[in-house]
């Protein structure tokens, strides 16, 4: 059986599916991961077949305003829809759809009769338990949380309007709006697995049936892989350092952020590793090292703390390593995850990206590293995450769906 996983967005929106895909491949499925060309090496390194989707998500890295974000997202989605139809031309027996690709994939399942399953990295269904992931971390009360959750879905539907109209025309399907299609899927209890730890997001009791929280899908990395020699030497040369990185966020802010990072580290008396990322962080010195991408699973357990943008994948990886975090959320769902980490006690209170200063970062680092409460909370969460098997749970659900 050939399974096509379709995912798009930043690295954190794609990498977890390499681990999920590798688990399915070990179980005997033929797995294809369709995503943008930037991530072809990640897909192939996991032993999966790569299928190209058009559009370049990197242009969104420097976008922080909500209106601008909506416009660039709509253009990205429209291009993606046409490429998704092309990717399906080569066929699949089962479609696994991410949060971004599901509102496009539903139309392909209608046109081709291919069964599908949601594999989401964000909890998007409205609930009284928390506000929608795109509006921040502050609860508005149960009724308002649900109402804003429904409003957030309507806003997301607007982003897909042009893409869906073009896609349905190409597939020779009668007109149907994104909202109409979503309601149809909800009524049918379309199954969605959430690759999120219940330690961070326990399954809300007011969710409809078919929605499950199964645990994280961890990015694939070769068990034989080692950290680069210069990084290994730096780790061994002194006390545990702090990692500072913003992933695919903060493009164009590298110089300012690097200066803030180094000043904060010196002020807190800590050694540091700057991860270049899209921002292009860089600094030299005896107590600071600059690195590129390395597997979180290899590096994070050897750190004193992680300063990051609050992306879902990085948040989970820091928890898994039992390492306290200082979050600096930039946009989208990042304030939500930053708030969840703080609520667990595994991170300090978030510092909004626009409010970041060396003094605030140094104070937060001082709390995270020198006060044991955050480390203990992170260690408790890590103990919980070790017992989870998100990819195994997903495999079980797929076997039930396919009779495999």
CSV table of C-alpha atoms in Angstrom, one decimal:
chain,number,residue,atom,x,y,z
A,1,UNK,CA,0.0,0.0,0.0
A,2,UNK,CA,1.3,3.4,-1.0
A,3,UNK,CA,0.8,6.2,1.6
A,4,UNK,CA,1.3,9.8,0.6
A,5,UNK,CA,2.0,12.3,3.4
A,6,UNK,CA,1.5,15.9,2.3
A,7,UNK,CA,3.0,18.6,4.4
A,8,UNK,CA,4.2,22.2,3.8
A,9,UNK,CA,5.5,25.2,5.7
A,10,UNK,CA,8.7,25.7,7.7
A,11,UNK,CA,11.2,23.0,8.7
A,12,UNK,CA,9.2,22.4,11.9
A,13,UNK,CA,6.0,21.9,9.8
A,14,UNK,CA,7.7,19.1,7.8
A,15,UNK,CA,10.5,17.4,9.8
A,16,UNK,CA,8.2,15.4,12.2
A,17,UNK,CA,6.7,13.6,9.2
A,18,UNK,CA,10.1,12.1,8.4
A,19,UNK,CA,9.9,10.2,11.7
A,20,UNK,CA,6.3,9.2,11.1
A,21,UNK,CA,7.1,8.1,7.6
A,22,UNK,CA,10.1,6.1,8.7
A,23,UNK,CA,7.9,4.2,11.2
A,24,UNK,CA,5.3,3.4,8.5
A,25,UNK,CA,8.0,2.3,6.1
A,26,UNK,CA,9.4,-0.1,8.8
A,27,UNK,CA,5.9,-1.5,9.1
A,28,UNK,CA,5.9,-2.4,5.4
A,29,UNK,CA,4.1,0.6,3.8
A,30,UNK,CA,5.5,2.3,0.7
A,31,UNK,CA,5.7,5.9,1.9
A,32,UNK,CA,6.0,9.1,-0.1
A,33,UNK,CA,6.4,12.5,1.5
A,34,UNK,CA,5.2,15.4,-0.7
A,35,UNK,CA,6.6,18.7,0.4
A,36,UNK,CA,8.5,21.7,-0.9
A,37,UNK,CA,11.9,21.3,-2.6
A,38,UNK,CA,13.9,22.8,0.4
A,39,UNK,CA,13.2,19.6,2.4
A,40,UNK,CA,14.0,17.0,-0.2
A,41,UNK,CA,17.3,16.0,1.6
A,42,UNK,CA,15.4,15.5,4.9
A,43,UNK,CA,12.9,13.2,3.2
A,44,UNK,CA,15.4,11.1,1.3
A,45,UNK,CA,17.7,10.8,4.4
A,46,UNK,CA,14.7,9.2,6.2
A,47,UNK,CA,14.5,6.6,3.4
A,48,UNK,CA,11.3,8.0,2.0
A,49,UNK,CA,10.3,8.8,-1.6
A,50,UNK,CA,10.2,12.6,-2.2
A,51,UNK,CA,7.5,14.2,-4.3
A,52,UNK,CA,7.8,17.9,-5.0
A,53,UNK,CA,5.2,20.5,-4.0
A,54,UNK,CA,5.7,24.1,-5.4
A,55,UNK,CA,5.8,27.3,-3.4
A,56,UNK,CA,8.6,28.6,-1.2
A,57,UNK,CA,7.6,28.9,2.5
A,58,UNK,CA,10.8,30.8,3.3
A,59,UNK,CA,9.4,34.1,2.0
A,60,UNK,CA,7.2,34.1,5.1
A,61,UNK,CA,10.1,34.0,7.6
A,62,UNK,CA,10.3,37.8,7.9
A,63,UNK,CA,6.5,38.4,8.0
A,64,UNK,CA,5.1,39.2,11.4
A,65,UNK,CA,2.0,41.4,10.8
A,66,UNK,CA,-1.3,39.4,10.9
A,67,UNK,CA,-2.7,41.0,7.7
A,68,UNK,CA,0.6,40.6,5.8
A,69,UNK,CA,0.8,37.0,7.0
A,70,UNK,CA,-2.7,36.3,5.7
A,71,UNK,CA,-1.9,37.7,2.3
A,72,UNK,CA,1.4,35.8,1.9
A,73,UNK,CA,-0.2,32.6,3.3
A,74,UNK,CA,-3.0,32.8,0.7
A,75,UNK,CA,-0.5,33.2,-2.2
A,76,UNK,CA,1.5,30.2,-0.9
A,77,UNK,CA,-1.6,28.1,-0.5
A,78,UNK,CA,-2.9,28.8,-4.0
A,79,UNK,CA,0.4,27.7,-5.6
A,80,UNK,CA,0.4,24.7,-3.3
A,81,UNK,CA,-3.1,23.6,-4.4
A,82,UNK,CA,-2.1,23.2,-8.0
A,83,UNK,CA,1.1,21.3,-7.1
A,84,UNK,CA,-0.8,19.0,-4.8
A,85,UNK,CA,-3.0,18.0,-7.7
A,86,UNK,CA,0.1,17.2,-9.8
A,87,UNK,CA,1.6,15.2,-6.9
A,88,UNK,CA,-1.6,13.1,-6.7
A,89,UNK,CA,-1.5,12.3,-10.5
A,90,UNK,CA,1.1,9.7,-9.6
A,91,UNK,CA,-1.4,8.0,-7.3
A,92,UNK,CA,-1.7,6.9,-3.6
A,93,UNK,CA,-3.8,4.4,-1.7
A,94,UNK,CA,-4.1,6.6,1.5
A,95,UNK,CA,-3.5,10.3,2.0
A,96,UNK,CA,-2.1,11.7,5.3
A,97,UNK,CA,-2.8,15.4,5.5
A,98,UNK,CA,-1.2,18.0,7.7
A,99,UNK,CA,-2.9,21.1,9.1
A,100,UNK,CA,-1.8,23.1,6.1
A,101,UNK,CA,-2.6,20.6,3.4
A,102,UNK,CA,-5.9,19.1,4.7
A,103,UNK,CA,-8.1,21.9,3.3
A,104,UNK,CA,-6.7,21.1,-0.1
A,105,UNK,CA,-6.5,17.3,0.2
A,106,UNK,CA,-10.2,17.0,1.0
A,107,UNK,CA,-11.0,18.0,-2.5
A,108,UNK,CA,-8.6,15.5,-4.0
A,109,UNK,CA,-10.1,12.7,-1.9
A,110,UNK,CA,-13.5,13.7,-3.2
A,111,UNK,CA,-12.3,13.6,-6.8
A,112,UNK,CA,-10.3,10.4,-6.6
A,113,UNK,CA,-12.1,8.4,-3.9
A,114,UNK,CA,-8.7,8.0,-2.0
A,115,UNK,CA,-9.3,7.6,1.8
A,116,UNK,CA,-7.5,10.2,4.0
A,117,UNK,CA,-6.6,10.9,7.6
A,118,UNK,CA,-5.5,14.1,9.3
A,119,UNK,CA,-2.0,14.2,10.9
A,120,UNK,CA,-1.9,17.6,12.5
A,121,UNK,CA,0.9,19.2,14.5
A,122,UNK,CA,-1.5,21.9,16.0
A,123,UNK,CA,-4.8,21.4,17.8
A,124,UNK,CA,-7.2,23.5,15.5
A,125,UNK,CA,-10.6,22.2,16.6
A,126,UNK,CA,-12.5,24.7,18.8
A,127,UNK,CA,-12.5,23.9,22.5
A,128,UNK,CA,-13.3,25.6,25.8
A,129,UNK,CA,-10.0,24.4,27.3
A,130,UNK,CA,-7.8,26.9,25.5
A,131,UNK,CA,-8.0,29.7,22.9
A,132,UNK,CA,-7.1,29.0,19.2
A,133,UNK,CA,-3.4,28.4,18.7
A,134,UNK,CA,-3.1,31.4,16.3
A,135,UNK,CA,-4.5,34.0,18.8
A,136,UNK,CA,-2.0,33.7,21.7
A,137,UNK,CA,-1.9,31.9,25.0
A,138,UNK,CA,-4.3,33.7,27.3
A,139,UNK,CA,-7.6,31.8,28.0
A,140,UNK,CA,-10.7,33.9,27.5
A,141,UNK,CA,-13.0,31.6,29.4
A,142,UNK,CA,-14.7,28.5,28.0
A,143,UNK,CA,-17.4,30.1,26.0
A,144,UNK,CA,-15.1,32.8,24.5
A,145,UNK,CA,-12.4,30.2,23.8
A,146,UNK,CA,-14.9,28.1,21.7
A,147,UNK,CA,-16.2,31.2,19.9
A,148,UNK,CA,-12.8,32.5,19.0
A,149,UNK,CA,-11.8,28.9,18.0
A,150,UNK,CA,-14.7,28.9,15.4
A,151,UNK,CA,-13.8,32.4,14.3
A,152,UNK,CA,-10.1,31.3,13.7
A,153,UNK,CA,-11.3,28.5,11.5
A,154,UNK,CA,-13.4,30.9,9.4
A,155,UNK,CA,-10.3,33.1,9.0
A,156,UNK,CA,-8.3,30.1,7.9
A,157,UNK,CA,-11.0,29.2,5.4
A,158,UNK,CA,-10.6,32.7,3.8
A,159,UNK,CA,-7.0,32.0,3.2
A,160,UNK,CA,-8.0,28.9,1.1
A,161,UNK,CA,-10.8,30.5,-0.9
A,162,UNK,CA,-8.9,31.1,-4.1
A,163,UNK,CA,-6.9,27.9,-3.9
A,164,UNK,CA,-10.0,25.8,-3.4
A,165,UNK,CA,-11.9,27.5,-6.3
A,166,UNK,CA,-9.0,26.8,-8.7
A,167,UNK,CA,-8.5,23.3,-7.5
A,168,UNK,CA,-12.2,22.2,-7.7
A,169,UNK,CA,-12.3,23.8,-11.2
A,170,UNK,CA,-9.3,21.7,-12.3
A,171,UNK,CA,-10.7,18.6,-10.7
A,172,UNK,CA,-14.1,19.2,-12.5
A,173,UNK,CA,-15.9,19.2,-9.1
A,174,UNK,CA,-19.0,21.4,-8.4
A,175,UNK,CA,-18.2,24.6,-6.5
A,176,UNK,CA,-17.9,24.2,-2.7
A,177,UNK,CA,-16.4,26.8,-0.3
A,178,UNK,CA,-13.6,25.9,2.2
A,179,UNK,CA,-16.1,26.4,5.0
A,180,UNK,CA,-18.7,24.1,3.5
A,181,UNK,CA,-16.0,21.4,2.9
A,182,UNK,CA,-14.7,21.7,6.5
A,183,UNK,CA,-18.3,21.4,7.9
A,184,UNK,CA,-18.8,18.3,5.8
A,185,UNK,CA,-15.6,16.7,7.2
A,186,UNK,CA,-16.7,17.6,10.8
A,187,UNK,CA,-20.1,16.0,10.3
A,188,UNK,CA,-18.5,12.8,9.0
A,189,UNK,CA,-16.2,12.7,12.0
A,190,UNK,CA,-13.2,12.8,9.7
A,191,UNK,CA,-10.3,11.3,11.8
A,192,UNK,CA,-7.4,13.6,12.9
A,193,UNK,CA,-4.4,12.4,14.9
A,194,UNK,CA,-2.5,15.2,16.6
A,195,UNK,CA,1.3,14.6,16.8
A,196,UNK,CA,1.5,16.5,20.1
A,197,UNK,CA,2.3,15.3,23.6
A,198,UNK,CA,-0.7,15.1,26.0
A,199,UNK,CA,1.7,16.5,28.6
A,200,UNK,CA,1.5,19.8,26.6
A,201,UNK,CA,-2.1,19.5,25.2
A,202,UNK,CA,-4.3,17.0,27.0
A,203,UNK,CA,-7.2,15.9,24.8
A,204,UNK,CA,-10.1,18.3,25.4
A,205,UNK,CA,-13.2,16.5,26.6
A,206,UNK,CA,-15.5,18.7,24.5
A,207,UNK,CA,-13.9,17.6,21.2
A,208,UNK,CA,-15.9,15.6,18.8
A,209,UNK,CA,-15.1,11.9,18.3
A,210,UNK,CA,-12.4,11.1,15.8
A,211,UNK,CA,-10.0,13.7,17.2
A,212,UNK,CA,-7.1,12.1,19.1
A,213,UNK,CA,-3.8,13.4,20.7
A,214,UNK,CA,-1.3,10.6,20.2
A,215,UNK,CA,2.1,12.0,21.2
A,216,UNK,CA,4.9,13.7,19.2
A,217,UNK,CA,6.3,12.4,15.9
A,218,UNK,CA,10.1,13.0,16.2
A,219,UNK,CA,12.1,14.0,13.1
A,220,UNK,CA,14.1,11.1,11.7
A,221,UNK,CA,17.9,11.1,12.2
A,222,UNK,CA,20.4,8.4,11.5
A,223,UNK,CA,21.4,6.6,14.8
A,224,UNK,CA,25.0,6.7,13.6
A,225,UNK,CA,25.0,10.5,13.3
A,226,UNK,CA,27.3,12.4,15.6
A,227,UNK,CA,27.6,16.1,16.5
A,228,UNK,CA,30.2,18.1,14.5
A,229,UNK,CA,33.7,17.9,16.0
A,230,UNK,CA,33.9,21.6,16.8
A,231,UNK,CA,30.5,21.5,18.7
A,232,UNK,CA,31.6,18.3,20.5
A,233,UNK,CA,34.8,20.0,21.6
A,234,UNK,CA,32.9,23.1,22.8
A,235,UNK,CA,30.5,21.1,24.8
A,236,UNK,CA,33.3,19.3,26.6
A,237,UNK,CA,35.4,22.4,27.2
A,238,UNK,CA,33.3,23.8,30.1
A,239,UNK,CA,29.9,24.0,31.9
A,240,UNK,CA,26.8,23.2,30.0
A,241,UNK,CA,26.0,26.0,27.5
A,242,UNK,CA,22.7,27.6,26.5
A,243,UNK,CA,21.5,27.3,22.9
A,244,UNK,CA,19.9,30.4,21.3
A,245,UNK,CA,18.1,30.0,18.0
A,246,UNK,CA,15.0,31.2,16.2
A,247,UNK,CA,14.6,28.5,13.6
A,248,UNK,CA,13.0,29.8,10.4
A,249,UNK,CA,11.9,33.0,12.0
A,250,UNK,CA,13.4,36.5,12.3
A,251,UNK,CA,14.9,36.7,8.9
A,252,UNK,CA,16.9,39.9,8.5
A,253,UNK,CA,17.3,40.5,12.3
A,254,UNK,CA,20.5,38.5,12.7
A,255,UNK,CA,22.9,41.2,13.6
A,256,UNK,CA,20.6,42.7,16.3
A,257,UNK,CA,19.7,39.3,17.7
A,258,UNK,CA,23.3,38.2,17.8
A,259,UNK,CA,24.4,41.2,19.7
A,260,UNK,CA,21.5,40.8,22.2
A,261,UNK,CA,22.3,37.1,22.6
A,262,UNK,CA,26.0,37.7,23.4
A,263,UNK,CA,25.3,40.5,25.8
A,264,UNK,CA,22.7,38.4,27.6
A,265,UNK,CA,25.0,35.4,27.9
A,266,UNK,CA,27.9,37.6,29.3
A,267,UNK,CA,25.5,39.3,31.7
A,268,UNK,CA,24.2,36.0,33.0
A,269,UNK,CA,27.7,34.5,33.1
A,270,UNK,CA,26.9,31.6,30.7
A,271,UNK,CA,28.5,29.9,27.8
A,272,UNK,CA,26.4,29.9,24.6
A,273,UNK,CA,25.8,28.3,21.2
A,274,UNK,CA,24.1,30.4,18.5
A,275,UNK,CA,22.2,28.5,15.9
A,276,UNK,CA,22.3,30.5,12.7
A,277,UNK,CA,18.8,29.7,11.4
A,278,UNK,CA,17.0,32.0,9.0
A,279,UNK,CA,18.0,35.0,11.1
A,280,UNK,CA,21.7,34.3,10.4
A,281,UNK,CA,22.8,34.5,14.1
A,282,UNK,CA,26.6,34.6,14.4
A,283,UNK,CA,29.2,35.4,17.0
A,284,UNK,CA,32.8,34.4,17.8
A,285,UNK,CA,34.6,34.0,21.1
A,286,UNK,CA,35.9,31.6,23.6
A,287,UNK,CA,32.6,31.3,25.3
A,288,UNK,CA,30.3,31.4,22.2
A,289,UNK,CA,30.1,29.1,19.2
A,290,UNK,CA,27.9,29.4,16.0
A,291,UNK,CA,26.4,26.3,14.5
A,292,UNK,CA,24.1,25.3,11.6
A,293,UNK,CA,21.3,22.7,11.8
A,294,UNK,CA,22.0,19.7,14.1
A,295,UNK,CA,19.5,17.1,15.4
A,296,UNK,CA,17.8,18.4,18.6
A,297,UNK,CA,17.8,14.9,20.0
A,298,UNK,CA,21.6,14.8,20.0
A,299,UNK,CA,22.3,18.4,21.3
A,300,UNK,CA,19.4,19.4,23.6
A,301,UNK,CA,20.1,16.9,26.5
A,302,UNK,CA,23.6,18.4,26.8
A,303,UNK,CA,22.4,22.0,27.4
A,304,UNK,CA,21.7,24.1,30.4
A,305,UNK,CA,18.7,25.8,28.7
A,306,UNK,CA,17.3,26.5,25.2
A,307,UNK,CA,16.2,30.0,24.0
A,308,UNK,CA,13.9,29.5,21.1
A,309,UNK,CA,10.9,31.0,19.2
A,310,UNK,CA,8.3,28.7,20.6
A,311,UNK,CA,7.8,26.5,17.5
A,312,UNK,CA,5.9,23.3,18.2
A,313,UNK,CA,8.8,21.0,17.3
A,314,UNK,CA,11.5,22.9,19.3
A,315,UNK,CA,9.1,23.3,22.3
A,316,UNK,CA,8.6,19.5,22.3
A,317,UNK,CA,12.3,18.7,21.8
A,318,UNK,CA,13.3,20.8,24.7
A,319,UNK,CA,10.7,19.1,26.9
A,320,UNK,CA,11.8,15.6,25.7
A,321,UNK,CA,15.4,16.5,26.7
A,322,UNK,CA,14.3,17.7,30.1
A,323,UNK,CA,15.9,21.1,29.5
A,324,UNK,CA,14.3,24.4,30.7
A,325,UNK,CA,13.4,26.9,28.0
A,326,UNK,CA,13.3,30.7,27.5
A,327,UNK,CA,10.8,31.4,24.8
A,328,UNK,CA,10.7,34.4,22.5
A,329,UNK,CA,7.6,33.9,20.3
A,330,UNK,CA,7.5,35.7,17.0
A,331,UNK,CA,4.1,35.0,15.3
A,332,UNK,CA,1.4,32.4,14.4
A,333,UNK,CA,1.1,29.5,16.9
A,334,UNK,CA,4.4,30.3,18.8
A,335,UNK,CA,2.8,32.3,21.7
A,336,UNK,CA,0.5,29.4,22.3
A,337,UNK,CA,3.3,26.8,22.7
A,338,UNK,CA,5.4,29.3,24.7
A,339,UNK,CA,2.4,29.7,27.0
A,340,UNK,CA,1.9,26.0,27.4
A,341,UNK,CA,5.6,25.5,28.4
A,342,UNK,CA,5.4,28.3,30.9
A,343,UNK,CA,2.1,26.8,32.4
A,344,UNK,CA,4.0,23.5,32.8
A,345,UNK,CA,6.7,25.4,34.6
A,346,UNK,CA,9.3,24.1,32.1
A,347,UNK,CA,9.9,27.6,30.7
A,348,UNK,CA,10.1,31.1,32.0
A,349,UNK,CA,7.3,33.6,31.1
A,350,UNK,CA,7.6,34.3,27.3
A,351,UNK,CA,9.4,37.4,26.1
A,352,UNK,CA,7.5,38.7,23.1
A,353,UNK,CA,9.9,39.0,20.1
A,354,UNK,CA,9.4,42.8,19.8
A,355,UNK,CA,10.2,43.3,23.6
A,356,UNK,CA,13.4,41.3,23.5
A,357,UNK,CA,16.4,43.1,25.2
A,358,UNK,CA,19.7,41.7,26.5
A,359,UNK,CA,18.6,42.6,30.0
A,360,UNK,CA,15.3,40.7,29.8
A,361,UNK,CA,17.0,37.7,28.2
A,362,UNK,CA,19.7,37.7,30.8
A,363,UNK,CA,17.2,37.8,33.7
A,364,UNK,CA,15.1,35.0,32.1
A,365,UNK,CA,18.3,32.9,31.6
A,366,UNK,CA,19.3,33.5,35.2
A,367,UNK,CA,15.9,32.1,36.3
A,368,UNK,CA,15.9,29.2,33.9
A,369,UNK,CA,19.4,28.0,34.6
A,370,UNK,CA,20.0,28.8,38.3
A,371,UNK,CA,16.6,28.2,39.8
A,372,UNK,CA,15.9,24.5,39.9
A,373,UNK,CA,12.1,24.8,39.6
A,374,UNK,CA,12.1,25.0,35.8
A,375,UNK,CA,14.6,22.2,35.5
A,376,UNK,CA,12.5,19.9,37.7
A,377,UNK,CA,9.3,20.7,35.7
A,378,UNK,CA,11.1,20.0,32.4
A,379,UNK,CA,12.5,16.7,33.9
A,380,UNK,CA,9.0,15.6,34.9
A,381,UNK,CA,7.6,16.4,31.4
A,382,UNK,CA,10.5,14.4,29.9
A,383,UNK,CA,9.7,11.4,32.0
A,384,UNK,CA,6.1,11.6,30.6
A,385,UNK,CA,7.2,12.0,27.0
A,386,UNK,CA,9.5,8.9,27.2
A,387,UNK,CA,6.4,6.8,27.8
A,388,UNK,CA,4.7,8.0,24.6
A,389,UNK,CA,5.0,6.5,21.2
A,390,UNK,CA,3.3,8.9,18.8
A,391,UNK,CA,4.4,7.2,15.6
A,392,UNK,CA,3.4,3.8,17.0
A,393,UNK,CA,-0.1,5.2,17.9
A,394,UNK,CA,-0.4,6.6,14.4
A,395,UNK,CA,0.6,3.3,12.8
A,396,UNK,CA,-2.1,1.5,14.8
A,397,UNK,CA,-4.8,4.0,13.7
A,398,UNK,CA,-3.6,3.6,10.0
A,399,UNK,CA,-3.7,-0.2,10.3
A,400,UNK,CA,-7.3,0.0,11.7
A,401,UNK,CA,-8.3,2.3,8.9
A,402,UNK,CA,-6.8,0.2,6.1
A,403,UNK,CA,-7.4,-3.2,7.6
A,404,UNK,CA,-3.6,-3.7,7.5
